[in-house]
Tab-separated table of C-alpha atoms in Angstrom:
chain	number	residue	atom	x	y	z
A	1	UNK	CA	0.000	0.000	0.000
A	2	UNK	CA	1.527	3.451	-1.178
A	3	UNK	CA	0.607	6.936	-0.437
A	4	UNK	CA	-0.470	7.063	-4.493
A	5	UNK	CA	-3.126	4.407	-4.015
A	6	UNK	CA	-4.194	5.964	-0.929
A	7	UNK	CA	-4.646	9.590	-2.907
A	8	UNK	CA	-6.249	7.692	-5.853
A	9	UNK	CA	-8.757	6.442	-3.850
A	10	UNK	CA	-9.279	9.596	-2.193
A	11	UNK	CA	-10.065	11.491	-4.954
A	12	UNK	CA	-12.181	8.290	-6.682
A	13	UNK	CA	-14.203	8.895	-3.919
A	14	UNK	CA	-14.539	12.516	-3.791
A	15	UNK	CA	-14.949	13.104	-7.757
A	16	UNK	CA	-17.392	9.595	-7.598
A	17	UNK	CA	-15.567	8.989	-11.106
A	18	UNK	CA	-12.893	7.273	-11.817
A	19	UNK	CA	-12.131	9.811	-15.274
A	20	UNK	CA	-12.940	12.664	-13.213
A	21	UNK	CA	-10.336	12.028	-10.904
A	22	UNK	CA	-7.928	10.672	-13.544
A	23	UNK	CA	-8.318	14.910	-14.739
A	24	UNK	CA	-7.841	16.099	-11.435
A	25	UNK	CA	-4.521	14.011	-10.548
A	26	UNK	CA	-3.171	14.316	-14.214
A	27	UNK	CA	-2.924	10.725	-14.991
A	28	UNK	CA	-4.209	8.120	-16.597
A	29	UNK	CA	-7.826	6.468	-15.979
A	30	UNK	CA	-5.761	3.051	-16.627
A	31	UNK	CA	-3.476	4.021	-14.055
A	32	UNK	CA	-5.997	4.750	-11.531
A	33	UNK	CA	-8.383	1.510	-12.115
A	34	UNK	CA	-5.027	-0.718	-11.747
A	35	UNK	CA	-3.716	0.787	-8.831
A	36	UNK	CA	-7.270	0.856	-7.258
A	37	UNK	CA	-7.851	-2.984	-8.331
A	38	UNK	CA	-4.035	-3.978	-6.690
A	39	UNK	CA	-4.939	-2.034	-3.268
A	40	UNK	CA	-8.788	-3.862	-2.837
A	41	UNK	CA	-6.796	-7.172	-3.790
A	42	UNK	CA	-3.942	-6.071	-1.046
A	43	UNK	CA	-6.294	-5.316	1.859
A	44	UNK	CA	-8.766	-8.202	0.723
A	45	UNK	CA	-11.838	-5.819	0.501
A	46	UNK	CA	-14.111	-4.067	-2.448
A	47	UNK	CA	-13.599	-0.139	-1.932
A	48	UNK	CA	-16.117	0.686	-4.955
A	49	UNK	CA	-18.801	-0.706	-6.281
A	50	UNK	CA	-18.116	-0.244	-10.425
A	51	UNK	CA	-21.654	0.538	-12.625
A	52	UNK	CA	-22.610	1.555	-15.374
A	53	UNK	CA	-23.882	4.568	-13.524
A	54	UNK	CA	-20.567	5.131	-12.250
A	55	UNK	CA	-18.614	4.566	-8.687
A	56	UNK	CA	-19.991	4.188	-5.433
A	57	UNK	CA	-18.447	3.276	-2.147
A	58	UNK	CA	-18.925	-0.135	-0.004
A	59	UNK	CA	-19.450	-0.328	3.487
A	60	UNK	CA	-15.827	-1.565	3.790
A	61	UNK	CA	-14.689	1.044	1.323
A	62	UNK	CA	-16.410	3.555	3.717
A	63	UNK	CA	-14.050	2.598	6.260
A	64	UNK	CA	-11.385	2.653	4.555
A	65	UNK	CA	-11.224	5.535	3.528
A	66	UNK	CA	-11.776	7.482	6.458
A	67	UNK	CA	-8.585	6.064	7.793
A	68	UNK	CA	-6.751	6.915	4.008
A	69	UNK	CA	-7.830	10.752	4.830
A	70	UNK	CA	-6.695	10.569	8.374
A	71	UNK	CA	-3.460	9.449	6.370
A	72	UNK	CA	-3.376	12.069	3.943
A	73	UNK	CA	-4.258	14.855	5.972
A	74	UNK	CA	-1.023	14.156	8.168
A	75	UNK	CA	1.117	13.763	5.681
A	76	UNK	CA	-0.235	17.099	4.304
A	77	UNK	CA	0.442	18.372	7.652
A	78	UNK	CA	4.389	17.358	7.771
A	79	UNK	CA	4.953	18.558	4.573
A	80	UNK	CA	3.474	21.856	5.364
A	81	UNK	CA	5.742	21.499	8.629
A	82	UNK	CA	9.226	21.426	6.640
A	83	UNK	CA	8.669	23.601	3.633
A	84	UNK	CA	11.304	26.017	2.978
A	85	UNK	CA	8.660	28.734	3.222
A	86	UNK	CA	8.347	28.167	7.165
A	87	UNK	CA	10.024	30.150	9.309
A	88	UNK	CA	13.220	28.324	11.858
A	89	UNK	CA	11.465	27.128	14.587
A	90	UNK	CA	12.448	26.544	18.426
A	91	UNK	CA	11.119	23.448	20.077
A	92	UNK	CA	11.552	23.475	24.347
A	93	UNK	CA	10.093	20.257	25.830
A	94	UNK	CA	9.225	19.623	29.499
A	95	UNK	CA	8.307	16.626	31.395
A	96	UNK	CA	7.379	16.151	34.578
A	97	UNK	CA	5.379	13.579	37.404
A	98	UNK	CA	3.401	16.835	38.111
A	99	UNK	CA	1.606	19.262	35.816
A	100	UNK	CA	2.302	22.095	38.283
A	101	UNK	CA	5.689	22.073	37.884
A	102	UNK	CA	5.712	22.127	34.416
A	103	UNK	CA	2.762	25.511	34.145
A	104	UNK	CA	4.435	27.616	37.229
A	105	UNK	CA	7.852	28.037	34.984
A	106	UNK	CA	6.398	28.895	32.245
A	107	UNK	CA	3.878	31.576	33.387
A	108	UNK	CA	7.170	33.421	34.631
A	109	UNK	CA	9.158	32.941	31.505
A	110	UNK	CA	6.125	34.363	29.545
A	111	UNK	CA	7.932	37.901	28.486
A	112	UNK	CA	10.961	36.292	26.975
A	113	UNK	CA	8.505	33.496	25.414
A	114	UNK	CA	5.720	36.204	23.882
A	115	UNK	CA	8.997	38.368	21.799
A	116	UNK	CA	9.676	34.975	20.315
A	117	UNK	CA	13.431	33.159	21.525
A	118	UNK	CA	16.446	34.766	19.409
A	119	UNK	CA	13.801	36.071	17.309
A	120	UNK	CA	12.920	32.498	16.067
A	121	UNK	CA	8.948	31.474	16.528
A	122	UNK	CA	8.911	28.979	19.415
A	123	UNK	CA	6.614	25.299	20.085
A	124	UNK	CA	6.545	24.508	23.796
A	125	UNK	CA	5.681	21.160	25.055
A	126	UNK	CA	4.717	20.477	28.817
A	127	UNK	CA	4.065	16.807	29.731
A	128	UNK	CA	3.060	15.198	32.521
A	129	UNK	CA	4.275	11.839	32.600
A	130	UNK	CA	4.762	8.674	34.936
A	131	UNK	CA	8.736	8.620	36.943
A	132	UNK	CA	10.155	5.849	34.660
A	133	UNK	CA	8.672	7.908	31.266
A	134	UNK	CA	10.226	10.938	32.462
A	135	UNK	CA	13.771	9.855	32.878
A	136	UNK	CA	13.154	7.795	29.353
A	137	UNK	CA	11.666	11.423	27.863
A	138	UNK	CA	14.828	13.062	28.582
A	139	UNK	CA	17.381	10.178	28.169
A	140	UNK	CA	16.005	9.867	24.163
A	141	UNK	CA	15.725	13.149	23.574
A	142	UNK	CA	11.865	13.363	23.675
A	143	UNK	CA	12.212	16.257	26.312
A	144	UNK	CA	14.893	18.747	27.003
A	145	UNK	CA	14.467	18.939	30.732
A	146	UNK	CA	12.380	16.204	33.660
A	147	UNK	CA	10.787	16.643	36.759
A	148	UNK	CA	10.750	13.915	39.396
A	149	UNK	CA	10.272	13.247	43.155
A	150	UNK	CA	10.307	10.458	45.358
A	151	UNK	CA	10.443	9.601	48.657
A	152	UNK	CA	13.325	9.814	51.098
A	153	UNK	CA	13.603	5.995	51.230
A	154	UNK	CA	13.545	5.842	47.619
A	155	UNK	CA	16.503	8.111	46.754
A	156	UNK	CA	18.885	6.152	45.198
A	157	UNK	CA	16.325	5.147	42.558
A	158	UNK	CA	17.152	8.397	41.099
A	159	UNK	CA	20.857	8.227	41.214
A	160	UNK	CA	21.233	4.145	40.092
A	161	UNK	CA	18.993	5.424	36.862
A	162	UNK	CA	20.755	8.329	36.228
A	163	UNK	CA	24.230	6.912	36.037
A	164	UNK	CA	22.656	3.986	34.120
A	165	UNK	CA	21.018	6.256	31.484
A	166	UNK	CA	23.851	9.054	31.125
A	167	UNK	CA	21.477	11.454	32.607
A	168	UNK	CA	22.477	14.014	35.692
A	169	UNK	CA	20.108	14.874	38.181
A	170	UNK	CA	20.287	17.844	40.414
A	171	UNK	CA	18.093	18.477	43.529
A	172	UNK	CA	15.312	21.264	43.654
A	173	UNK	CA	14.455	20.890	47.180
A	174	UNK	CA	11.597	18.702	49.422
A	175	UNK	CA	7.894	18.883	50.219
A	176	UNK	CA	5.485	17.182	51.855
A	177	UNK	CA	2.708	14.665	50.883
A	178	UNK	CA	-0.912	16.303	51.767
A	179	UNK	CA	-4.566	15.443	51.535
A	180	UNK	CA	-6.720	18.238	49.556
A	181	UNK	CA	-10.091	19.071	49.888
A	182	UNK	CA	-12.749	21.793	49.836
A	183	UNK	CA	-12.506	23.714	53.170
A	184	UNK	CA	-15.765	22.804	53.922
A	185	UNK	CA	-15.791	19.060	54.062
A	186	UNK	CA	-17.011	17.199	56.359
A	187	UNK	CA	-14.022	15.344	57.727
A	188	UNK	CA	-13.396	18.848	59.044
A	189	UNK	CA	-15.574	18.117	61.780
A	190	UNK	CA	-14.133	15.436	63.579
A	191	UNK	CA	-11.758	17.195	65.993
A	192	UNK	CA	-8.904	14.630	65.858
A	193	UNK	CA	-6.134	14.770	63.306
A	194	UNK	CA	-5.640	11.076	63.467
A	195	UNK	CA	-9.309	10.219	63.537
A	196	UNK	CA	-10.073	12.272	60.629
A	197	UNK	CA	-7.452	10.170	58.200
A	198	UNK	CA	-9.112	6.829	59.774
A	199	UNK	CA	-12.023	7.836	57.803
A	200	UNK	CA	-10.851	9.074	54.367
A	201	UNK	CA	-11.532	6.005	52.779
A	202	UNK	CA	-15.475	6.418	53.545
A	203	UNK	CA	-15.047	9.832	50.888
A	204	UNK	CA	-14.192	9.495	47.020
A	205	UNK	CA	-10.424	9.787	45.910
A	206	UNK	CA	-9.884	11.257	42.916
A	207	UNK	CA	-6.582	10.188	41.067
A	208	UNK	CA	-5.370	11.883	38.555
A	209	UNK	CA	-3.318	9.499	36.169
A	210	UNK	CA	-1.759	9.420	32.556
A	211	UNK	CA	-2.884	5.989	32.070
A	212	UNK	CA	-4.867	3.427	34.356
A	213	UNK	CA	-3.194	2.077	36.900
A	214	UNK	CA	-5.533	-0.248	39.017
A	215	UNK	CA	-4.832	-0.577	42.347
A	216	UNK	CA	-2.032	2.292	42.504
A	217	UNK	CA	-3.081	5.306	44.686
A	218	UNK	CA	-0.391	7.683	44.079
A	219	UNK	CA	2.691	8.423	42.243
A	220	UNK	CA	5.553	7.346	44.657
A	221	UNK	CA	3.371	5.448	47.471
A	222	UNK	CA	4.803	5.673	50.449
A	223	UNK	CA	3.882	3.287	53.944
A	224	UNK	CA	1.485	6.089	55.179
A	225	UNK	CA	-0.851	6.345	52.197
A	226	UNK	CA	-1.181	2.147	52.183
A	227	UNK	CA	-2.246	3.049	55.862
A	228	UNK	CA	-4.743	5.256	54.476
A	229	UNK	CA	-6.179	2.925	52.337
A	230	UNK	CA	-6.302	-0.315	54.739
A	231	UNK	CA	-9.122	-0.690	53.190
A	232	UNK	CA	-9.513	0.394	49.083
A	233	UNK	CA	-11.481	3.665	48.552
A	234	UNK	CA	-15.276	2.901	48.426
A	235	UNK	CA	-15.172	5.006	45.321
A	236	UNK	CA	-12.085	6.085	42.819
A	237	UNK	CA	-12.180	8.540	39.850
A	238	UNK	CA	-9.622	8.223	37.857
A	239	UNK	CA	-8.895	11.303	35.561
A	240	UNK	CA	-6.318	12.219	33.192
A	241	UNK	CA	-6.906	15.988	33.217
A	242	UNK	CA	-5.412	17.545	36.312
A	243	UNK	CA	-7.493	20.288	36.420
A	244	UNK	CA	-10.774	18.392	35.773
A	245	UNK	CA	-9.874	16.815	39.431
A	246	UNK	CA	-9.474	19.950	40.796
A	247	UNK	CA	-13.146	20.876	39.863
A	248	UNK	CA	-14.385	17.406	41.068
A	249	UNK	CA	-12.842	18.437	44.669
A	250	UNK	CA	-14.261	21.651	44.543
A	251	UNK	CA	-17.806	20.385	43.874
A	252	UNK	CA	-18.159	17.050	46.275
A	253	UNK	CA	-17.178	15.505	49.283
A	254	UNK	CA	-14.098	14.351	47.326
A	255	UNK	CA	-10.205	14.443	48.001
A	256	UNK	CA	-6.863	14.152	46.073
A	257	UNK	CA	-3.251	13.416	46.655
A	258	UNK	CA	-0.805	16.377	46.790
A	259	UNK	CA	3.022	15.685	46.401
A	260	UNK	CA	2.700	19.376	48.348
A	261	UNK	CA	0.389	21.578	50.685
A	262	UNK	CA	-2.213	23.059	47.828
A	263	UNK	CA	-0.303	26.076	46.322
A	264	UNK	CA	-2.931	27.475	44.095
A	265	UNK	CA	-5.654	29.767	46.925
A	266	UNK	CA	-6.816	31.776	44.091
A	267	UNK	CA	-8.408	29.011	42.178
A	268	UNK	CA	-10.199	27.019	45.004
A	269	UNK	CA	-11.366	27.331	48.347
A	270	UNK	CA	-9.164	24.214	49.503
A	271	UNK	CA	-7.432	23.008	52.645
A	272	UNK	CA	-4.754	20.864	53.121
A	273	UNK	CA	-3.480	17.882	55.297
A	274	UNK	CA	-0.166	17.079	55.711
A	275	UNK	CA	0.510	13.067	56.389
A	276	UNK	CA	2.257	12.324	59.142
A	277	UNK	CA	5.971	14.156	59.077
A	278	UNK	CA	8.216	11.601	58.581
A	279	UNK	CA	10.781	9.685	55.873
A	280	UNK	CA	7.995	7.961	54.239
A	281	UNK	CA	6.218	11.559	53.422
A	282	UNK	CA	8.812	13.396	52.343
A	283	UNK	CA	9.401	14.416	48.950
A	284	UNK	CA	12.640	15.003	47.548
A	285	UNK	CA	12.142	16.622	43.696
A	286	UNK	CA	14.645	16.716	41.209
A	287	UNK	CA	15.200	17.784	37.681
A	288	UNK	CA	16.944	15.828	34.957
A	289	UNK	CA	19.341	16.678	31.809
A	290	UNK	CA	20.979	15.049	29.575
A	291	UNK	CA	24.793	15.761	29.566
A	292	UNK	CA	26.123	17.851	27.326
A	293	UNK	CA	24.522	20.950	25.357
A	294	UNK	CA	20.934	22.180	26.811
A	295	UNK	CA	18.291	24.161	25.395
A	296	UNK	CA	18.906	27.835	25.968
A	297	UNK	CA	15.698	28.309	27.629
A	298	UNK	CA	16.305	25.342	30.084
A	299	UNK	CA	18.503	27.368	32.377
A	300	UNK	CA	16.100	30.023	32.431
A	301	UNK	CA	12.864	27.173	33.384
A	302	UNK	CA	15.180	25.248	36.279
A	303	UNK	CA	15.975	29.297	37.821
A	304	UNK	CA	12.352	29.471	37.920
A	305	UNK	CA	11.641	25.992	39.345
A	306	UNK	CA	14.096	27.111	41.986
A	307	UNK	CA	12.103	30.267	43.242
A	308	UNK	CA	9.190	28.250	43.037
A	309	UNK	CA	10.539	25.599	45.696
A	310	UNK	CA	12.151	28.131	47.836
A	311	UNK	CA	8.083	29.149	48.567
A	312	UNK	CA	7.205	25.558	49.186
């Protein structure tokens, strides 16, 4: 199957004749009818239905060729990407086990972003991303700078990788793992610290997670959040839109996981609850390069990543 039969088709299809479309493409109706006839016998279907009235298209042929477009349209696309007429573009990618460290930086860095970097246009690309695809993000290439954290037990995960993957790793500082919900929930009412966490389980955790991961309740578990969950959530929502939690919190009885105390006042009326302050619920964070040459605006991202865990 080659892009040519795919276009052929195409164009079958939208000129419903096979001459009409022979005009169009400035070829052959020969050349059209055999390439059509050697992609149905290829893919083992009937695209068009041939009649004296003319063409029409099969059910399978149907199908097919909204798949062929989907082709065609992308390929348009990356041609239309690398044509000499485009302008030299910049491309800065971040990934990170948290979308709030990946918006914060950028926010600050919108001046120098907005005149365009060395006068070049710019495409930024913010990912969050699971621990293991973050350090593979940055050790292919796929992003110029990663975000990670785990817990103080867990530390030398980090290193071991890093020197395995040719990556270094520099540390941004700590935080602390924290329940958030609406300041008006009800677990507010118990008096008790300890006996409100006995009781979290009873309310619905929201999880918000690139992909499902059954049976996983956070990030970097630690021995305190299995304590938590003794006994499973009566009801999870699993989300992969960060802020679409955030307005599922703000509307129910409902709580998340914070790798920090909530940071963000101005958007919710939330409260936070630290776990217990210990090894298990501390955070250390780092960021990840590759070695060697870094994109000019990395240096610039990390400075702001900086001021933004000096606050936490």
């Amino acid at each position: 199957m080659t892009f040519l039969q795919l276009t052929f088709a195409v164009e079958v299809a939208n000129s419903t004749s096979i001459n009409k479309a022979a005009e169009r493409l400035y070829t052959s109706q020969s050349n059209i009818s055999n390439s059509i006839k050697a992609l149905e016998d290829e893919l083992g279907i009937k695209i068009f239905d041939r009649t004296k009235k003319g063409i029409s298209v099969t059910e399978p042929g149907r199908e097919f060729l909204s798949y062929a477009r989907e082709i065609l349209d992308k390929m348009d696309f990356v041609e239309d990407l690398y044509k000499k007429s485009r302008f030299r573009q910049e491309y800065f990618s971040v990934s990170s086990m948290r979308s709030y460290f990946l918006s914060y930086p950028i926010t600050r860095l919108w001046p120098e972003i907005e005149k365009g970097y060395n006068g070049h246009r710019i495409y930024v690309r913010l990912k969050k991303q699971s621990f293991n695809d973050v350090m593979d993000d940055v050790q292919y290439g796929h992003s110029d700078l990663g975000i990670v954290f785990l817990t103080r037990a867990h530390q030398q995960r980090v290193q071991r990788l890093c020197s395995a993957k040719a990556l270094e790793y520099h540390e941004l500082g700590e935080s602390h793992i924290s329940l958030v919900m609406r300041e008006d929930h009800p677990i507010h009412d118990t008096a008790d610290p300890e006996e409100r966490l006995a009781h979290i389980a009873d309310y619905p955790y929201v999880v918000s997670e690139v992909s499902e991961s059954f049976g996983r309740f956070y990030d970097d578990s630690s021995p305190s959040i299995h304590h938590l969950f003794e006994e499973p959530p009566k009801c999870v929502i699993s989300i992969n839109d960060s802020a679409g939690s955030q307005d599922i919190v703000a509307n129910s009885n409902s709580f998340f996981i914070s790798s920090t105390v909530w940071q963000h006042p101005q958007h919710y009326d939330f409260t936070s609850i630290p776990l217990e302050e210990n090894d298990d619920n501390i955070l250390t964070h780092y960021y990840i390069l590759r070695k060697g040459a870094h994109h000019p605006l990395t240096e610039l991202y990390i400075e702001e990543l900086k001021k933004m865990f000096g606050k936490l």
